Amino acid sequence: MFGLTPEKVLLIAVIAVLIVGPERLPLYASKFAQFIRWLRDLARGAQDRMREEMGPEFDEVDWKKLDPRQYDPRRIIKEALLDDEPAPVLTAPSRKEPTVKPSVQPTHRSKLESGEYSGPPPFDTEST
């Protein structure tokens, strides 16, 4: 619980006895016990209120399934990688060549040469 081993709890108790002293130790021990009882009553009250608000469904809930400690990211990734079902392979749809080719319009140069083009001369990078 909270990473406290029995040795650590014993060490904390010895330090508390030395700091508090033997005269005040019974008073602080009783206050600590009252605090623990208050926490237990608080938790029990919350549980009773949940049972009251949820009704009979409260007893049917699998609380172990909702425990966040079970969600270990390493385990989840390992299970996903070792999954027997292969992932679906996505492929791009195949493109079909058009059966009817569009008619090719004559370029400005061919229109100029044939005398069909009457507009301003087009910009040409090639020298004529």
PDB file of C-alpha atoms in Angstrom:
ATOM      1  CA  MET A   1       0.000   0.000   0.000  1.00  0.00           C
ATOM      2  CA  PHE A   2       1.566   3.287  -1.186  1.00  0.00           C
ATOM      3  CA  GLY A   3       4.941   1.541  -1.425  1.00  0.00           C
ATOM      4  CA  LEU A   4       5.236   1.306   2.379  1.00  0.00           C
ATOM      5  CA  THR A   5       7.000  -1.790   3.573  1.00  0.00           C
ATOM      6  CA  PRO A   6       6.734  -2.914   7.208  1.00  0.00           C
ATOM      7  CA  GLU A   7      10.271  -1.643   7.810  1.00  0.00           C
ATOM      8  CA  LYS A   8       9.350   1.846   6.580  1.00  0.00           C
ATOM      9  CA  VAL A   9       6.203   1.951   8.735  1.00  0.00           C
ATOM     10  CA  LEU A  10       8.242   0.918  11.799  1.00  0.00           C
ATOM     11  CA  LEU A  11      10.822   3.617  11.047  1.00  0.00           C
ATOM     12  CA  ILE A  12       8.065   6.260  10.702  1.00  0.00           C
ATOM     13  CA  ALA A  13       6.543   5.105  14.020  1.00  0.00           C
ATOM     14  CA  VAL A  14       9.906   5.360  15.822  1.00  0.00           C
ATOM     15  CA  ILE A  15      10.509   8.851  14.417  1.00  0.00           C
ATOM     16  CA  ALA A  16       6.972   9.889  15.448  1.00  0.00           C
ATOM     17  CA  VAL A  17       7.565   8.629  19.007  1.00  0.00           C
ATOM     18  CA  LEU A  18      10.814  10.571  19.209  1.00  0.00           C
ATOM     19  CA  ILE A  19       9.292  13.787  17.829  1.00  0.00           C
ATOM     20  CA  VAL A  20       5.965  13.678  19.678  1.00  0.00           C
ATOM     21  CA  GLY A  21       7.274  12.226  22.888  1.00  0.00           C
ATOM     22  CA  PRO A  22       5.747   9.608  25.176  1.00  0.00           C
ATOM     23  CA  GLU A  23       3.476  12.105  26.980  1.00  0.00           C
ATOM     24  CA  ARG A  24       1.509  13.243  23.904  1.00  0.00           C
ATOM     25  CA  LEU A  25       1.654   9.955  21.943  1.00  0.00           C
ATOM     26  CA  PRO A  26      -1.690   8.547  23.259  1.00  0.00           C
ATOM     27  CA  LEU A  27      -3.479  11.788  22.327  1.00  0.00           C
ATOM     28  CA  TYR A  28      -2.104  11.756  18.772  1.00  0.00           C
ATOM     29  CA  ALA A  29      -2.808   8.029  18.397  1.00  0.00           C
ATOM     30  CA  SER A  30      -6.470   8.580  19.313  1.00  0.00           C
ATOM     31  CA  LYS A  31      -6.710  11.523  16.885  1.00  0.00           C
ATOM     32  CA  PHE A  32      -5.204   9.352  14.143  1.00  0.00           C
ATOM     33  CA  ALA A  33      -7.726   6.600  14.912  1.00  0.00           C
ATOM     34  CA  GLN A  34     -10.579   9.145  14.706  1.00  0.00           C
ATOM     35  CA  PHE A  35      -9.266  10.336  11.349  1.00  0.00           C
ATOM     36  CA  ILE A  36      -9.170   6.763  10.016  1.00  0.00           C
ATOM     37  CA  ARG A  37     -12.753   6.164  11.226  1.00  0.00           C
ATOM     38  CA  TRP A  38     -13.870   9.406   9.558  1.00  0.00           C
ATOM     39  CA  LEU A  39     -12.271   8.330   6.250  1.00  0.00           C
ATOM     40  CA  ARG A  40     -13.889   4.885   6.468  1.00  0.00           C
ATOM     41  CA  ASP A  41     -17.323   6.433   7.171  1.00  0.00           C
ATOM     42  CA  LEU A  42     -16.838   8.851   4.288  1.00  0.00           C
ATOM     43  CA  ALA A  43     -16.056   5.994   1.896  1.00  0.00           C
ATOM     44  CA  ARG A  44     -18.964   3.921   3.189  1.00  0.00           C
ATOM     45  CA  GLY A  45     -21.323   6.912   2.799  1.00  0.00           C
ATOM     46  CA  ALA A  46     -20.185   7.435  -0.786  1.00  0.00           C
ATOM     47  CA  GLN A  47     -20.735   3.759  -1.521  1.00  0.00           C
ATOM     48  CA  ASP A  48     -24.227   3.864   0.020  1.00  0.00           C
ATOM     49  CA  ARG A  49     -25.104   6.965  -1.992  1.00  0.00           C
ATOM     50  CA  MET A  50     -23.912   5.316  -5.219  1.00  0.00           C
ATOM     51  CA  ARG A  51     -25.966   2.206  -4.420  1.00  0.00           C
ATOM     52  CA  GLU A  52     -29.009   4.414  -3.719  1.00  0.00           C
ATOM     53  CA  GLU A  53     -28.650   6.428  -6.939  1.00  0.00           C
ATOM     54  CA  MET A  54     -27.844   3.489  -9.231  1.00  0.00           C
ATOM     55  CA  GLY A  55     -30.412   1.152  -7.750  1.00  0.00           C
ATOM     56  CA  PRO A  56     -30.112  -2.590  -8.299  1.00  0.00           C
ATOM     57  CA  GLU A  57     -27.616  -2.058 -11.135  1.00  0.00           C
ATOM     58  CA  PHE A  58     -24.930  -1.140  -8.573  1.00  0.00           C
ATOM     59  CA  ASP A  59     -24.487  -4.763  -7.507  1.00  0.00           C
ATOM     60  CA  GLU A  60     -24.336  -5.944 -11.135  1.00  0.00           C
ATOM     61  CA  VAL A  61     -21.386  -3.702 -12.093  1.00  0.00           C
ATOM     62  CA  ASP A  62     -18.090  -5.541 -12.485  1.00  0.00           C
ATOM     63  CA  TRP A  63     -15.866  -3.123 -10.561  1.00  0.00           C
ATOM     64  CA  LYS A  64     -12.669  -5.039 -11.382  1.00  0.00           C
ATOM     65  CA  LYS A  65     -13.318  -4.383 -15.050  1.00  0.00           C
ATOM     66  CA  LEU A  66     -13.356  -0.626 -14.362  1.00  0.00           C
ATOM     67  CA  ASP A  67     -10.125  -0.635 -12.342  1.00  0.00           C
ATOM     68  CA  PRO A  68      -7.673   1.753 -14.075  1.00  0.00           C
ATOM     69  CA  ARG A  69      -4.704  -0.261 -12.844  1.00  0.00           C
ATOM     70  CA  GLN A  70      -5.527  -2.992 -15.346  1.00  0.00           C
ATOM     71  CA  TYR A  71      -4.781  -0.679 -18.290  1.00  0.00           C
ATOM     72  CA  ASP A  72      -1.062  -1.226 -18.653  1.00  0.00           C
ATOM     73  CA  PRO A  73       0.024   0.393 -21.932  1.00  0.00           C
ATOM     74  CA  ARG A  74       2.796  -2.162 -22.417  1.00  0.00           C
ATOM     75  CA  ARG A  75       0.324  -5.047 -22.153  1.00  0.00           C
ATOM     76  CA  ILE A  76      -2.168  -3.386 -24.497  1.00  0.00           C
ATOM     77  CA  ILE A  77       0.506  -2.779 -27.155  1.00  0.00           C
ATOM     78  CA  LYS A  78       1.875  -6.299 -26.776  1.00  0.00           C
ATOM     79  CA  GLU A  79      -1.593  -7.802 -27.226  1.00  0.00           C
ATOM     80  CA  ALA A  80      -2.219  -5.591 -30.257  1.00  0.00           C
ATOM     81  CA  LEU A  81       1.066  -6.618 -31.879  1.00  0.00           C
ATOM     82  CA  LEU A  82       0.561 -10.301 -31.193  1.00  0.00           C
ATOM     83  CA  ASP A  83      -2.979 -10.281 -32.535  1.00  0.00           C
ATOM     84  CA  ASP A  84      -3.586 -13.304 -34.793  1.00  0.00           C
ATOM     85  CA  GLU A  85      -5.757 -11.382 -37.236  1.00  0.00           C
ATOM     86  CA  PRO A  86      -3.710  -9.500 -39.831  1.00  0.00           C
ATOM     87  CA  ALA A  87      -4.605  -5.898 -40.398  1.00  0.00           C
ATOM     88  CA  PRO A  88      -6.453  -5.168 -43.632  1.00  0.00           C
ATOM     89  CA  VAL A  89      -4.212  -3.849 -46.379  1.00  0.00           C
ATOM     90  CA  LEU A  90      -5.473  -0.664 -47.928  1.00  0.00           C
ATOM     91  CA  THR A  91      -4.794  -0.265 -51.634  1.00  0.00           C
ATOM     92  CA  ALA A  92      -5.374   2.685 -53.877  1.00  0.00           C
ATOM     93  CA  PRO A  93      -8.190   2.242 -56.385  1.00  0.00           C
ATOM     94  CA  SER A  94      -6.938   1.330 -59.833  1.00  0.00           C
ATOM     95  CA  ARG A  95      -7.264   3.971 -62.516  1.00  0.00           C
ATOM     96  CA  LYS A  96      -8.601   2.925 -65.876  1.00  0.00           C
ATOM     97  CA  GLU A  97      -7.406   4.597 -69.008  1.00  0.00           C
ATOM     98  CA  PRO A  98     -10.176   6.498 -70.759  1.00  0.00           C
ATOM     99  CA  THR A  99     -11.480   4.624 -73.760  1.00  0.00           C
ATOM    100  CA  VAL A 100     -12.176   7.826 -75.701  1.00  0.00           C
ATOM    101  CA  LYS A 101      -9.191  10.097 -76.020  1.00  0.00           C
ATOM    102  CA  PRO A 102      -9.956  13.793 -76.028  1.00  0.00           C
ATOM    103  CA  SER A 103      -9.331  15.585 -79.269  1.00  0.00           C
ATOM    104  CA  VAL A 104      -6.079  17.494 -79.285  1.00  0.00           C
ATOM    105  CA  GLN A 105      -6.464  21.187 -79.974  1.00  0.00           C
ATOM    106  CA  PRO A 106      -3.859  22.706 -82.249  1.00  0.00           C
ATOM    107  CA  THR A 107      -1.259  24.793 -80.495  1.00  0.00           C
ATOM    108  CA  HIS A 108      -0.802  28.499 -81.045  1.00  0.00           C
ATOM    109  CA  ARG A 109       2.265  27.841 -83.218  1.00  0.00           C
ATOM    110  CA  SER A 110       0.379  25.566 -85.573  1.00  0.00           C
ATOM    111  CA  LYS A 111      -2.485  28.095 -85.738  1.00  0.00           C
ATOM    112  CA  LEU A 112       0.000  30.878 -86.505  1.00  0.00           C
ATOM    113  CA  GLU A 113       1.667  28.840 -89.223  1.00  0.00           C
ATOM    114  CA  SER A 114      -1.629  27.917 -90.827  1.00  0.00           C
ATOM    115  CA  GLY A 115      -2.918  31.504 -90.583  1.00  0.00           C
ATOM    116  CA  GLU A 116      -5.926  30.583 -88.406  1.00  0.00           C
ATOM    117  CA  TYR A 117      -4.773  32.579 -85.350  1.00  0.00           C
ATOM    118  CA  SER A 118      -5.613  36.248 -85.486  1.00  0.00           C
ATOM    119  CA  GLY A 119      -4.781  37.360 -81.929  1.00  0.00           C
ATOM    120  CA  PRO A 120      -1.546  38.775 -80.521  1.00  0.00           C
ATOM    121  CA  PRO A 121       1.463  36.506 -80.867  1.00  0.00           C
ATOM    122  CA  PRO A 122       1.797  34.027 -77.943  1.00  0.00           C
ATOM    123  CA  PHE A 123       4.761  34.112 -75.583  1.00  0.00           C
ATOM    124  CA  ASP A 124       7.320  31.738 -76.971  1.00  0.00           C
ATOM    125  CA  THR A 125      10.506  30.650 -75.228  1.00  0.00           C
ATOM    126  CA  GLU A 126      11.941  29.160 -78.383  1.00  0.00           C
ATOM    127  CA  SER A 127      13.519  31.409 -80.903  1.00  0.00           C
ATOM    128  CA  THR A 128      12.068  31.170 -84.429  1.00  0.00           C
TER     129      THR A 128
END
